Every structure is written in structure tokens, then in C-alpha cells.
Amino acid sequence: MATLIGGIEGGGTKFNCVIGHSPDKVLARTSFPTTTPDETLARAIEFFKEGEAEYGALRAIGVASFGPVGLHRQSQYYGYITTAPKPHWAYTDVVGSISRALNVPVAFDTDVNGATLGEGLLGAARGLKNFVYVTIGTGIGAGVVSNSEIVNGAMHPEIGHMLLPRFDEKNDFRGSCPFHGDCLEGLASGPAIEARWGRKGQDLAPDHPAWALQARYLAAMCVNLTLCYAPERIILGGGVMSQKQLFAMVRTEFTQMLNGYTTLPAAADPENYIVPSALDGHSGELGALIAAEKLFKQSDYQ
Amino acid sequence: MATLIGGIEGGGTKFNCVIGHSPDKVLARTSFPTTTPDETLARAIEFFKEGEAEYGALRAIGVASFGPVGLHRQSQYYGYITTAPKPHWAYTDVVGSISRALNVPVAFDTDVNGATLGEGLLGAARGLKNFVYVTIGTGIGAGVVSNSEIVNGAMHPEIGHMLLPRFDEKNDFRGSCPFHGDCLEGLASGPAIEARWGRKGQDLAPDHPAWALQARYLAAMCVNLTLCYAPERIILGGGVMSQKQLFAMVRTEFTQMLNGYTTLPAAADPENYIVPSALDGHSGELGALIAAEKLFKQSDYQ
């Protein structure tokens, strides 16, 4: 009998849950809004219990969660959503709740790292050993794979707050980040676009000057990611990147800003270097399944 | 008989060579100017031959070289200094020359990664699994250790050219980088200081306003390194950092710029987070010995 594993992409807006034999053999899928921790986790557990009744016992579950999350096994908050600003969710024991209810080992990572794993195995970075996945939406976050491993230092990267040059200095917009004002997130996240232009990005025409400015900030971000990580590809996802016209603009600005520097071959071919997600919103849940599969293969449960 | 290994720190100005039983048991050391490749490599080979006559056969040599260098074993230029602007040195086969002359396996890395290894084993990052070493001199380069491994993506990081905010916008200095103008290296390297203020850094008084500005650029760099790599410590070395007053200034600016963001505990204690090199110019040659030792332990030559 083929192994059965589960995956949860726990986002701040909705939870996506899947059951399958492997990331490319999904049997069942559900999605529901993120409400309180008790209610939301109970719905996830219910989905997996129904799945077990239909398909058999789950051997591992992977969770890719919004955060901040506790990733260090030595920490008393390993497996928790920790200092999350989302009401009710601070210090929620996600791993403990799920593993106790279902009696399975649970793998845990950030939602962004989960999506990164998904893109690496089945999406736009398939076969690559070095790449960066960036999600640009309410916040900006990145997962980094270097030599086939997710880069977590003493914690996961938080490139959303990197400091960048200003490209519209004469405007008096100070940036929307409550910590830094005009860091990357304060200049180029969804809320920053709305704060700068007075309307949500989705209400701005594709040729609105907001996008030319946005492309410059994202290009500067790509330059810094290129120099920091020497990836073979940068994948841009998240709500803001549903503005597809941005890709060509970011590539043009990126090439101008980098200006021929770096011997990294991939960066010389921007069409294949700065690309959209290939998983159409499923990268996180697939990444969670990948984490579950890896945990199962490592564990004594096999 | 104890193993004998050699190390070369090949800098653009001078070569430092060592022989020892291990990085903390050095038997002999020499240093000479970097002239032509033929002459310089011959002097290094001569030093090791004399060492073999005195102490016995070398089992491995590590080279930490100025660059750019070829680090990918699949490349036809693995072990070469490749597109170096330094006269005569472009496409010099360093590994091949040394391994043929001495008939030993040769490990190869950048000078910065070598110094990073040295700081990790014996210097300011001893015992840490996650840290960044930055050298600020003629250029700016960094070695990054994440989960005890040097981070090389498809090539080594080149953080010297990261894009940063401008802090003296009203001045008409455009930055000294021939590629990017006012990238990090164009604003904060030794040549940038000289271009901006009309005098070399070593000729500016410790309370010259140049250092307050320099501290802000280095602090912004430290913020971005913190967010990209989540290190436990950032070590600043190189000629510019012989201006010891910079450390306190960088720490103050760093704390202000980061502004309480990040749950990375190390960043909340800047005295222990942004620190000088502890190896007094020997980190590169010691790193080369570490690379040699690692190669020896992995190899069939044992």
C-alpha cells in the first residue's frame, strides 16, 4: 500500500490542506478561511480524519505556516506560531495540536519556505540547486535554496525589510513599514502601493506609473538577491505579481541596474532568470507535502 | 608522524604561505609581494619544497585566492583565477600549477571564504554555525556561513555591489564603482572614501565626518546581511576597519536602522554582534590550512 501523507499551507487568510501519496499524487484537497486557532486547526484535523477513514492512516503531515514561527527544535516554541500580529494566533502550538490529534509526526516550516520547496520540486525551479522564491503581497518574504538546501541561518531570512535606494525621492511618501518606513516592504508591498498611490494595486491600470516605480524596486531587490545568493533563478509570486506586465519591466530594470557586473551566467538571461511561479497558488501545500514526505523517509515510522 | 599540510592566502598585494600540522599548529610562515603569476607561484612552490625538505611530505595544500576564481569542478576554469583585472593574472591556473609542481591535492576557494573559515575555526566566530565575515578595503567582499557550511550558490556571493539607500544625497558624489556608481563598494570601499573626501581614509582624523557617513553605509549593509542570512555574528575586517572608532558608530546606526525589527536574538546585542576580526591578518592563511585539512581528511591520500 502506498504511503499516505498530508500537507497544510497555513496562510493568514486561508488554510489549504491536501492528502496524497506524494506531492505529484494528490488525492484530496480542501480550503477554508483562517479564523481562530481552535476553529481553524479543528477543521484541518477533521479533514485529515475523514481522509484517513477513506484512504488509510497518514504517516506524516507537513505544515507550511504563516508566522513568525519557531523553527529551532531546541526552542520551547518549536512548532508554534510565535509573535504573530494576527489576532488570537500569537503563541499557537500548531505542531503539538496536530500531532496529538492525529498521532503522526509533523514537519514544520514557514509558508514561504514551503512554497519554495514546492517550486523546487514541481514548479519554476524544478531541477535547480540554487534559487530564490519571493512572494510579494501583504508582506514580502523569500525562501532561498543554496546547494539544494533551504538557507536558514539562526532563523529564516527576512528579506522583506532590506534597505534599498529610493527611486522617487521628490515624492513625500515616507514608506509604509511601521519599523523602517521605506524598506523594501515599505515601498513595494501591496499596502505600500496603496499608501503611495491612494488606491489598491488591483485598481490601477496596467500602464499606471505605479508599475514603473514598482518594477524599479523589485529590480533592485533582484540585484541584491543575485549578489547575496548567486541563484540560478528568481521566482516572483504573491498577489502583486498577478500584475503580469511587471515581469518584463523588472527584467529590463534589473539588467540596467546590474550593468554587466557578475559572472553569474543565469543573470545574463533575464527571461529565464526572473520568472513567475509555475504552481498557480498550490506551491505552499505541495511544499508541505514535500516536507511531510522527507520527514516520513527520515523517521522510524517507515 | 603527524600530517603536514600547507596553506596559501593569495592576495592581490601579497601572498602569505604557511606549513603546519593543523591550523592551530603552524610550523613555518612566509610572505612576499604578488608580482607576475610565474614568479609568485614559483616562490610559493619553493617555500613548500623547502618545508618538505625540513618537515616531510605535504599531504594537501589549501589556496584562498583573490579573484574572481573558478570554483565549480565541472568548469574548464576550475582552480583558475579567471577574469581578474590585475595585470598578468587573468586565466592563471593556480591549482594546476601547484598540484603539478608538488604532487599534492589542492583545495581552492576565494580569499574571503578562506578568511571566513579561519574566523570560524579560530577567530571571532569560533563555535558559531551561522556568521558573516566582511572585508572592507580596496573592494568589499563577504563570506557567509549558514548551518556550518559556506554559502556558495551558483557562485560565491558578491555583496560588495549591493544597492543601498543614499545618506548624503545633497552631495554630488556619484559613487566610485565603474559598474554601478553608488552601490556599497562605490560608497564605502577605501577608494570610495578617497574619491568622496579627496584624501585617503588613513589621512582623515578619527572624528572626520567621513566616518559618520561611512558608519551609516556599513550599518545599512549589516541590516541587509542580517535580514538575508540571519547570522549569529557579523565580523568586519579589511583595511578600512583599522579605523577602530567605526565599530561603535556602526553598532549605534545599526540598532537605529533595524529599529527593533527581527526576532534574531544576536542582533539585539550589537557589542557581540558586529565585531572585529580576531586573527590579526592571519585569517586567510589559516582558512587555507583548514581547507587543506578538510581535503586531506576526505581524500584517498590519507
Coordinates of C-alpha atoms in Angstrom, one line a residue:
Chain A
M1 CA 0.0 0.0 0.0
A2 CA 1.4 3.4 -1.0
T3 CA 2.3 5.8 1.8
L4 CA -0.2 8.4 2.7
I5 CA 0.9 11.9 3.7
G6 CA -0.8 15.2 4.5
G7 CA 0.1 18.8 3.9
I8 CA -1.2 22.1 5.3
E9 CA -0.4 25.5 3.9
G10 CA -1.4 27.7 6.8
G11 CA -1.8 31.3 5.5
G12 CA -3.1 34.3 7.4
T13 CA -6.2 34.4 5.1
K14 CA -6.9 30.8 4.4
F15 CA -5.7 27.3 5.1
N16 CA -5.2 24.8 2.3
C17 CA -5.0 21.1 3.2
V18 CA -4.0 18.2 0.9
I19 CA -3.8 14.4 1.2
G20 CA -1.8 12.4 -1.2
H21 CA 0.7 9.6 -1.9
S22 CA 3.4 12.2 -2.8
P23 CA 3.5 15.8 -4.0
D24 CA 2.6 14.8 -7.5
K25 CA -0.1 12.3 -6.5
V26 CA -2.7 14.4 -4.6
L27 CA -5.9 12.5 -3.7
A28 CA -7.9 15.2 -1.8
R29 CA -7.8 18.9 -1.2
T30 CA -9.7 21.5 0.8
S31 CA -9.5 25.2 1.6
F32 CA -11.2 27.3 4.3
P33 CA -10.7 30.7 5.9
T34 CA -8.3 31.3 8.8
T35 CA -10.4 32.2 11.8
T36 CA -9.4 31.4 15.4
P37 CA -6.7 28.9 16.0
D38 CA -9.1 26.4 17.7
E39 CA -11.6 26.5 14.9
T40 CA -9.1 26.5 12.1
L41 CA -6.9 23.7 13.4
A42 CA -10.0 21.7 14.2
R43 CA -11.2 21.9 10.6
A44 CA -7.8 20.8 9.4
I45 CA -7.8 17.9 11.8
E46 CA -11.3 16.9 10.7
F47 CA -10.2 16.9 7.0
F48 CA -7.4 14.6 7.8
K49 CA -9.5 12.3 9.9
E50 CA -12.0 12.0 7.1
G51 CA -9.1 11.3 4.7
E52 CA -7.8 8.6 7.0
A53 CA -11.3 7.0 7.0
E54 CA -11.3 7.0 3.2
Y55 CA -7.7 6.3 2.3
G56 CA -6.0 4.8 5.3
A57 CA -3.6 6.0 8.0
L58 CA -1.5 9.1 7.4
R59 CA 2.3 8.6 8.0
A60 CA 3.3 12.2 8.3
I61 CA 2.0 15.7 7.9
G62 CA 3.9 18.8 6.7
V63 CA 2.9 22.3 7.8
A64 CA 4.0 25.4 6.0
S65 CA 2.7 28.2 8.2
F66 CA 2.4 32.0 8.3
G67 CA 4.5 33.4 11.1
P68 CA 6.7 34.3 12.7
V69 CA 7.2 30.6 13.6
G70 CA 9.5 28.7 15.9
L71 CA 11.8 26.5 13.8
H72 CA 14.5 25.6 16.2
R73 CA 13.9 22.2 17.8
Q74 CA 15.7 23.3 21.0
S75 CA 13.3 26.2 21.5
Q76 CA 10.3 25.8 23.8
Y77 CA 8.3 27.4 21.0
Y78 CA 9.3 24.9 18.3
G79 CA 6.3 24.2 16.1
Y80 CA 4.5 27.4 17.3
I81 CA 3.3 30.4 15.5
T82 CA 5.0 32.9 17.9
T83 CA 4.7 36.7 17.9
A84 CA 2.2 36.9 15.1
P85 CA 0.3 40.2 14.9
K86 CA -2.8 38.3 13.7
P87 CA -5.4 38.4 16.5
H88 CA -5.6 35.2 18.6
W89 CA -2.7 33.5 16.8
A90 CA 0.2 34.5 19.0
Y91 CA 1.9 31.5 20.6
T92 CA -0.3 28.9 19.0
D93 CA 1.1 25.4 19.2
V94 CA 0.4 24.2 15.7
V95 CA 2.7 21.1 15.6
G96 CA 1.6 19.9 19.1
S97 CA -2.1 20.3 18.3
I98 CA -1.9 18.4 15.0
S99 CA 0.4 15.6 16.1
R100 CA -1.6 14.9 19.3
A101 CA -4.9 14.9 17.5
L102 CA -3.7 12.6 14.7
N103 CA -0.9 10.7 16.3
V104 CA 1.5 11.4 13.4
P105 CA 4.9 13.1 13.1
V106 CA 4.6 16.7 11.9
A107 CA 7.2 18.6 9.8
F108 CA 7.1 22.4 10.2
D109 CA 8.4 25.4 8.2
T110 CA 7.4 28.9 7.1
D111 CA 4.8 29.3 4.4
V112 CA 7.4 30.9 2.2
N113 CA 9.9 28.0 2.7
G114 CA 7.0 25.6 1.9
A115 CA 6.2 27.4 -1.3
T116 CA 9.9 27.4 -2.1
L117 CA 10.2 23.6 -1.7
G118 CA 7.1 23.3 -4.0
E119 CA 8.6 25.4 -6.7
G120 CA 11.9 23.5 -6.5
L121 CA 10.3 20.0 -6.8
L122 CA 7.4 20.6 -9.2
G123 CA 7.4 24.3 -10.2
A124 CA 9.5 27.0 -11.8
A125 CA 12.8 25.9 -10.1
R126 CA 12.5 22.2 -10.9
G127 CA 15.9 20.7 -11.1
L128 CA 17.8 23.7 -9.8
K129 CA 20.2 23.6 -6.9
N130 CA 20.2 27.3 -6.2
F131 CA 17.2 29.6 -6.5
V132 CA 15.2 32.2 -4.6
Y133 CA 11.4 32.3 -4.3
V134 CA 9.9 35.7 -3.4
T135 CA 6.3 36.4 -2.5
I136 CA 5.1 40.0 -2.9
G137 CA 1.7 40.6 -1.3
T138 CA 0.6 42.0 2.1
G139 CA 4.2 41.4 3.1
I140 CA 7.4 40.4 1.2
G141 CA 9.1 37.2 2.0
A142 CA 11.6 34.9 0.4
G143 CA 12.8 31.3 0.6
V144 CA 16.3 30.6 -0.5
V145 CA 17.7 27.3 -1.7
S146 CA 21.5 27.1 -1.9
N147 CA 23.2 23.8 -2.9
S148 CA 19.8 22.1 -2.7
E149 CA 19.2 23.2 1.0
I150 CA 16.9 25.8 2.3
V151 CA 19.0 28.6 3.8
N152 CA 18.0 29.3 7.4
G153 CA 20.7 30.9 9.5
A154 CA 19.9 31.4 13.1
M155 CA 16.4 31.9 11.8
H156 CA 14.7 32.2 8.3
P157 CA 15.7 35.1 6.1
E158 CA 13.5 38.2 6.2
I159 CA 14.5 40.0 3.1
G160 CA 11.2 41.9 3.0
H161 CA 12.8 44.6 5.2
M162 CA 16.0 45.1 3.2
L163 CA 17.2 48.7 2.7
L164 CA 17.2 49.9 -0.9
P165 CA 17.8 53.1 -2.8
R166 CA 14.8 55.5 -3.2
F167 CA 13.7 56.0 -6.8
D168 CA 11.1 58.7 -6.2
E169 CA 12.9 60.9 -3.8
K170 CA 10.9 64.0 -4.7
N171 CA 7.7 62.5 -3.6
D172 CA 7.0 62.9 0.1
F173 CA 5.8 59.3 0.7
R174 CA 7.8 58.0 3.6
G175 CA 7.1 54.3 3.1
S176 CA 4.5 52.2 4.8
C177 CA 6.7 49.9 7.1
P178 CA 6.0 50.7 10.8
F179 CA 9.6 49.7 11.6
H180 CA 11.6 51.2 8.8
G181 CA 9.4 53.5 6.7
D182 CA 11.0 53.0 3.3
C183 CA 12.5 49.5 3.4
L184 CA 11.5 47.1 0.6
E185 CA 8.2 46.2 2.2
G186 CA 7.5 49.8 3.0
L187 CA 8.0 50.7 -0.7
A188 CA 6.8 47.7 -2.7
S189 CA 4.3 45.5 -0.8
G190 CA 0.6 45.7 -1.6
P191 CA -0.1 48.1 1.3
A192 CA 2.8 50.3 0.2
I193 CA 1.4 50.6 -3.3
E194 CA -2.0 51.6 -1.8
A195 CA -0.4 54.1 0.6
R196 CA 1.8 55.7 -2.1
W197 CA -0.9 56.0 -4.8
G198 CA -4.1 56.2 -2.8
R199 CA -5.7 53.1 -4.5
K200 CA -5.1 49.4 -4.3
G201 CA -2.8 47.9 -6.9
Q202 CA -5.7 45.9 -8.4
D203 CA -7.5 49.2 -9.2
L204 CA -4.6 50.8 -11.0
A205 CA -4.4 50.4 -14.8
P206 CA -1.6 48.2 -16.2
D207 CA 0.1 51.3 -17.6
H208 CA -0.2 53.4 -14.4
P209 CA 3.2 54.9 -13.4
A210 CA 2.9 53.0 -10.2
W211 CA 4.1 49.9 -12.0
A212 CA 7.2 51.5 -13.5
L213 CA 8.2 52.6 -10.0
Q214 CA 7.3 49.2 -8.6
A215 CA 9.5 47.5 -11.2
R216 CA 12.5 49.5 -10.2
Y217 CA 12.2 48.5 -6.5
L218 CA 11.7 44.8 -7.4
A219 CA 14.7 45.0 -9.8
A220 CA 16.9 46.5 -7.1
M221 CA 15.7 43.6 -4.8
C222 CA 16.6 41.1 -7.5
V223 CA 20.1 42.7 -7.9
N224 CA 20.6 42.3 -4.1
L225 CA 19.3 38.7 -4.1
T226 CA 21.6 38.0 -7.0
L227 CA 24.6 39.3 -5.2
C228 CA 23.8 37.7 -1.9
Y229 CA 22.8 34.2 -3.1
A230 CA 24.1 33.7 -6.7
P231 CA 20.9 31.8 -7.6
E232 CA 20.2 30.2 -10.9
R233 CA 16.7 31.6 -11.0
I234 CA 14.5 34.1 -9.1
I235 CA 10.8 33.3 -8.9
L236 CA 8.4 36.1 -8.1
G237 CA 4.9 35.2 -6.7
G238 CA 2.2 36.6 -4.5
G239 CA -0.7 38.9 -5.2
V240 CA 1.2 41.9 -6.5
M241 CA 2.8 39.7 -9.2
S242 CA -0.6 38.9 -10.7
Q243 CA 0.2 42.2 -12.5
K244 CA 1.9 40.2 -15.2
Q245 CA 3.2 43.3 -17.0
L246 CA 5.6 43.7 -14.2
F247 CA 7.8 40.8 -15.3
A248 CA 9.1 42.4 -18.5
M249 CA 9.6 45.7 -16.7
V250 CA 11.5 44.2 -13.8
R251 CA 13.8 42.3 -16.2
T252 CA 14.7 45.4 -18.1
E253 CA 15.4 47.4 -15.0
F254 CA 17.4 44.5 -13.5
T255 CA 19.7 44.3 -16.5
Q256 CA 20.3 48.1 -16.4
M257 CA 21.0 48.2 -12.7
L258 CA 23.3 45.2 -12.7
N259 CA 25.0 46.7 -15.7
G260 CA 27.0 43.7 -16.8
Y261 CA 28.6 43.1 -13.4
T262 CA 28.7 39.4 -12.1
T263 CA 30.0 36.4 -14.0
L264 CA 26.8 34.5 -12.9
P265 CA 25.7 33.1 -16.2
A266 CA 22.0 32.9 -15.3
A267 CA 21.7 36.6 -14.7
A268 CA 22.6 37.3 -18.3
D269 CA 19.4 35.7 -19.5
P270 CA 16.7 37.7 -17.6
E271 CA 13.8 35.9 -19.5
N272 CA 14.7 32.7 -17.8
Y273 CA 16.1 34.2 -14.6
I274 CA 13.2 36.3 -13.3
V275 CA 10.1 34.3 -13.7
P276 CA 6.6 33.7 -12.3
S277 CA 5.5 30.8 -10.1
A278 CA 4.6 27.8 -12.1
L279 CA 2.2 26.3 -9.5
D280 CA -0.7 28.7 -9.6
G281 CA -1.2 29.0 -5.8
H282 CA -0.5 25.4 -5.0
S283 CA 3.2 25.7 -4.2
G284 CA 2.7 26.0 -0.5
E285 CA 0.6 22.9 0.0
L286 CA 2.8 20.9 -2.3
G287 CA 5.8 22.2 -0.3
A288 CA 4.1 21.0 2.9
L289 CA 3.7 17.5 1.3
I290 CA 7.4 17.5 0.4
A291 CA 8.3 18.3 4.0
A292 CA 6.0 15.5 5.2
E293 CA 7.5 13.0 2.7
K294 CA 11.0 13.9 3.8
L295 CA 10.1 13.5 7.5
F296 CA 8.5 10.2 6.7
K297 CA 11.6 8.9 4.9
Q298 CA 13.8 10.0 7.7
S299 CA 11.6 8.7 10.5
D300 CA 11.4 5.4 12.3
Y301 CA 7.7 5.2 11.3
Q302 CA 8.6 3.8 7.9
Chain B
M1 CA 54.1 11.1 12.2
A2 CA 51.7 14.0 12.3
T3 CA 50.1 15.1 9.0
L4 CA 51.8 18.0 7.2
I5 CA 49.6 20.5 5.3
G6 CA 50.2 23.8 3.5
G7 CA 48.1 27.0 3.1
I8 CA 48.3 29.9 0.7
E9 CA 46.5 33.2 1.1
G10 CA 46.9 34.6 -2.4
G11 CA 46.0 38.3 -2.2
G12 CA 46.3 40.9 -4.9
T13 CA 49.1 42.7 -3.0
K14 CA 50.9 39.8 -1.2
F15 CA 51.0 36.1 -0.9
N16 CA 51.1 34.5 2.6
C17 CA 52.1 30.9 2.9
V18 CA 52.1 28.6 5.9
I19 CA 53.1 25.0 6.7
G20 CA 51.7 23.2 9.7
H21 CA 50.2 20.1 11.2
S22 CA 46.9 21.9 11.6
P23 CA 45.5 25.4 11.6
D24 CA 46.5 25.8 15.2
K25 CA 49.9 24.1 14.8
V26 CA 51.8 26.3 12.3
L27 CA 55.5 25.4 11.8
A28 CA 56.6 27.9 9.2
R29 CA 55.3 31.0 7.5
T30 CA 56.4 33.4 4.8
S31 CA 55.1 36.4 2.9
F32 CA 56.1 38.1 -0.4
P33 CA 54.6 40.6 -2.8
T34 CA 52.3 39.5 -5.6
T35 CA 54.2 40.1 -8.8
T36 CA 53.7 38.1 -12.0
P37 CA 51.9 34.7 -11.8
D38 CA 55.1 32.8 -12.8
E39 CA 57.3 34.5 -10.3
T40 CA 54.8 34.5 -7.4
L41 CA 53.7 30.9 -7.8
A42 CA 57.3 29.8 -8.1
R43 CA 58.1 31.5 -4.8
A44 CA 55.2 29.7 -3.1
I45 CA 56.3 26.3 -4.6
E46 CA 59.9 27.0 -3.4
F47 CA 58.7 27.7 0.1
F48 CA 56.7 24.4 0.2
K49 CA 59.6 22.4 -1.2
E50 CA 62.0 23.8 1.4
G51 CA 59.3 22.9 4.0
E52 CA 59.1 19.3 2.7
A53 CA 62.9 19.0 3.0
E54 CA 62.7 20.1 6.6
Y55 CA 59.5 18.6 7.9
G56 CA 58.5 15.8 5.5
A57 CA 55.9 15.4 2.7
L58 CA 52.9 17.7 2.4
R59 CA 49.6 15.8 2.2
A60 CA 47.4 18.6 0.9
I61 CA 47.6 22.4 0.2
G62 CA 44.7 24.9 0.5
V63 CA 44.6 28.0 -1.5
A64 CA 42.5 31.0 -0.7
S65 CA 42.8 33.3 -3.7
F66 CA 41.9 36.8 -4.9
G67 CA 39.6 36.6 -7.8
P68 CA 37.3 36.2 -9.5
V69 CA 38.1 32.5 -9.3
G70 CA 36.7 29.3 -10.8
L71 CA 35.1 27.3 -8.1
H72 CA 33.0 24.8 -10.0
R73 CA 34.7 21.5 -10.6
Q74 CA 32.8 20.9 -13.8
S75 CA 34.2 24.2 -15.3
Q76 CA 37.2 24.2 -17.5
Y77 CA 38.5 27.0 -15.4
Y78 CA 38.1 25.3 -12.0
G79 CA 41.1 26.3 -9.9
Y80 CA 41.9 29.3 -12.0
I81 CA 42.0 33.0 -11.3
T82 CA 39.6 33.9 -14.1
T83 CA 38.7 37.5 -15.3
A84 CA 40.9 39.3 -12.8
P85 CA 41.6 42.9 -13.6
K86 CA 45.1 42.6 -12.1
P87 CA 47.7 42.7 -14.9
H88 CA 49.0 39.3 -16.0
W89 CA 46.7 37.3 -13.7
A90 CA 43.7 36.7 -15.9
Y91 CA 43.2 32.9 -16.5
T92 CA 46.0 31.8 -14.3
D93 CA 45.8 28.0 -13.4
V94 CA 46.7 28.2 -9.7
V95 CA 45.5 24.7 -8.7
G96 CA 47.1 23.0 -11.7
S97 CA 50.5 24.8 -11.2
I98 CA 50.8 23.9 -7.6
S99 CA 49.5 20.4 -7.7
R100 CA 51.7 19.5 -10.6
A101 CA 54.8 21.1 -9.0
L102 CA 54.3 19.5 -5.6
N103 CA 52.3 16.4 -6.5
V104 CA 49.7 17.1 -3.8
P105 CA 45.9 17.6 -3.8
V106 CA 45.0 21.2 -3.7
A107 CA 41.8 22.7 -2.2
F108 CA 40.7 26.1 -3.7
D109 CA 38.4 28.9 -2.6
T110 CA 38.2 32.7 -2.6
D111 CA 40.4 34.7 -0.2
V112 CA 37.3 35.9 1.5
N113 CA 35.9 32.4 2.0
G114 CA 39.3 31.3 3.3
A115 CA 39.3 34.1 5.9
T116 CA 35.8 33.2 6.8
L117 CA 36.8 29.6 7.5
G118 CA 39.7 30.9 9.6
E119 CA 37.5 33.2 11.7
G120 CA 35.0 30.3 12.2
L121 CA 37.6 27.8 13.5
L122 CA 40.0 30.0 15.4
G123 CA 38.8 33.6 15.3
A124 CA 35.8 35.8 16.1
A125 CA 33.2 33.3 15.0
R126 CA 34.7 30.3 16.9
G127 CA 31.9 27.8 17.6
L128 CA 29.2 29.6 15.6
K129 CA 27.2 27.8 13.0
N130 CA 25.9 31.0 11.3
F131 CA 28.0 34.1 10.7
V132 CA 29.2 36.5 8.0
Y133 CA 32.8 37.8 7.6
V134 CA 33.1 41.1 5.6
T135 CA 36.3 42.6 4.4
I136 CA 36.2 46.3 3.6
G137 CA 39.3 47.6 1.8
T138 CA 40.0 48.1 -1.9
G139 CA 36.9 46.2 -2.5
I140 CA 34.2 44.8 -0.3
G141 CA 33.6 41.1 -0.1
A142 CA 31.9 38.7 2.3
G143 CA 32.0 35.0 3.2
V144 CA 28.8 33.6 4.6
V145 CA 28.5 30.5 6.8
S146 CA 25.0 29.1 7.3
N147 CA 24.4 25.9 9.2
S148 CA 28.2 25.4 9.4
E149 CA 28.6 25.5 5.6
I150 CA 30.0 28.2 3.4
V151 CA 27.1 29.6 1.2
N152 CA 28.0 29.5 -2.4
G153 CA 25.1 29.5 -4.8
A154 CA 25.9 29.1 -8.5
M155 CA 29.0 31.1 -7.5
H156 CA 30.3 32.9 -4.4
P157 CA 28.3 35.9 -3.0
E158 CA 29.3 39.3 -4.2
I159 CA 27.7 41.5 -1.6
G160 CA 30.1 44.3 -2.3
H161 CA 27.9 45.6 -5.0
M162 CA 24.6 45.5 -3.1
L163 CA 22.3 48.5 -3.7
L164 CA 21.7 50.7 -0.6
P165 CA 20.0 54.0 0.4
R166 CA 22.0 57.2 -0.1
F167 CA 22.7 59.1 3.1
D168 CA 24.4 62.2 1.7
E169 CA 22.0 62.8 -1.2
K170 CA 22.8 66.5 -1.4
N171 CA 26.4 65.9 -2.2
D172 CA 27.1 65.4 -5.9
F173 CA 29.5 62.5 -5.4
R174 CA 28.1 59.8 -7.7
G175 CA 30.0 56.8 -6.2
S176 CA 33.2 55.2 -7.4
C177 CA 32.0 51.9 -8.7
P178 CA 32.6 51.7 -12.5
F179 CA 29.6 49.4 -12.9
H180 CA 27.0 50.9 -10.5
G181 CA 28.2 54.2 -9.3
D182 CA 26.8 54.3 -5.8
C183 CA 26.5 50.6 -4.8
L184 CA 28.0 49.6 -1.5
E185 CA 31.5 49.4 -2.9
G186 CA 31.1 52.7 -4.7
L187 CA 30.1 54.4 -1.4
A188 CA 32.1 52.6 1.3
S189 CA 35.3 51.0 0.0
G190 CA 38.7 52.5 0.5
P191 CA 38.8 54.1 -3.0
A192 CA 35.2 55.4 -2.5
I193 CA 36.2 57.2 0.7
E194 CA 39.2 58.8 -1.1
A195 CA 37.0 59.8 -4.1
R196 CA 34.3 61.3 -1.9
W197 CA 36.6 63.2 0.5
G198 CA 39.7 63.9 -1.6
R199 CA 42.0 62.1 0.8
K200 CA 42.8 58.6 1.7
G201 CA 40.9 57.3 4.8
Q202 CA 44.2 56.8 6.7
D203 CA 44.8 60.5 6.3
L204 CA 41.4 61.5 7.8
A205 CA 41.2 62.3 11.5
P206 CA 39.2 59.8 13.6
D207 CA 36.5 62.4 14.1
H208 CA 36.3 63.5 10.5
P209 CA 32.7 63.5 9.2
A210 CA 33.7 60.9 6.6
W211 CA 33.5 58.2 9.4
A212 CA 29.9 59.1 10.5
L213 CA 28.8 58.7 6.9
Q214 CA 30.9 55.5 6.5
A215 CA 29.3 54.1 9.6
R216 CA 25.8 54.6 8.2
Y217 CA 26.6 52.7 5.0
L218 CA 28.2 49.9 6.9
A219 CA 25.2 49.8 9.2
A220 CA 22.8 49.5 6.3
M221 CA 25.0 46.7 4.9
C222 CA 24.8 45.0 8.3
V223 CA 21.0 45.3 8.3
N224 CA 20.7 43.7 4.9
L225 CA 23.2 40.9 5.8
T226 CA 21.1 40.3 9.0
L227 CA 17.9 40.1 7.0
C228 CA 19.4 37.9 4.2
Y229 CA 21.3 35.4 6.3
A230 CA 20.2 35.6 10.0
P231 CA 23.7 35.2 11.3
E232 CA 24.8 34.9 14.9
R233 CA 27.6 37.4 14.3
I234 CA 29.0 39.8 11.7
I235 CA 32.8 40.2 11.6
L236 CA 34.2 43.3 9.9
G237 CA 37.8 43.2 8.7
G238 CA 40.0 44.7 6.0
G239 CA 42.0 47.9 5.8
V240 CA 39.1 50.4 6.3
M241 CA 38.2 48.7 9.6
S242 CA 41.6 49.5 11.1
Q243 CA 39.7 52.7 11.9
K244 CA 38.6 51.2 15.2
Q245 CA 36.3 54.1 16.1
L246 CA 33.9 52.8 13.3
F247 CA 32.7 49.8 15.3
A248 CA 30.8 51.7 18.0
M249 CA 29.4 54.0 15.3
V250 CA 28.3 51.2 13.1
R251 CA 26.6 49.4 16.1
T252 CA 24.7 52.6 17.0
E253 CA 23.5 53.2 13.5
F254 CA 22.6 49.5 13.0
T255 CA 20.4 49.5 16.1
Q256 CA 18.6 52.6 14.9
M257 CA 18.1 51.4 11.4
L258 CA 16.9 47.9 12.4
N259 CA 14.6 49.6 14.9
G260 CA 13.6 46.6 16.9
Y261 CA 12.6 44.5 13.9
T262 CA 13.6 40.8 13.8
T263 CA 13.4 38.2 16.5
L264 CA 17.0 37.2 15.8
P265 CA 18.4 37.3 19.4
A266 CA 22.0 38.1 18.4
A267 CA 21.1 41.3 16.7
A268 CA 19.8 42.7 19.9
D269 CA 23.3 42.7 21.4
P270 CA 25.3 44.8 18.9
E271 CA 28.5 44.7 21.1
N272 CA 28.8 41.0 20.4
Y273 CA 27.1 41.0 17.0
I274 CA 29.2 43.4 15.0
V275 CA 32.8 42.7 15.9
P276 CA 36.4 43.0 14.5
S277 CA 38.4 40.1 13.2
A278 CA 40.3 38.2 15.9
L279 CA 43.1 36.8 13.8
D280 CA 45.1 40.0 13.1
G281 CA 45.6 39.4 9.3
H282 CA 46.2 35.6 9.6
S283 CA 42.6 34.5 9.0
G284 CA 43.1 33.9 5.2
E285 CA 46.2 31.6 5.6
L286 CA 44.6 29.7 8.4
G287 CA 41.4 29.3 6.4
A288 CA 43.6 27.9 3.6
L289 CA 45.1 25.4 6.0
I290 CA 41.5 24.4 7.1
A291 CA 40.6 23.8 3.5
A292 CA 43.7 21.7 3.1
E293 CA 43.0 19.7 6.2
K294 CA 39.4 19.0 5.1
L295 CA 40.6 17.9 1.7
F296 CA 43.1 15.6 3.3
K297 CA 40.5 14.0 5.5
Q298 CA 38.2 13.5 2.6
S299 CA 40.8 12.2 0.2
D300 CA 42.2 8.8 -0.6
Y301 CA 45.7 10.1 0.3
Q302 CA 45.1 9.5 4.0

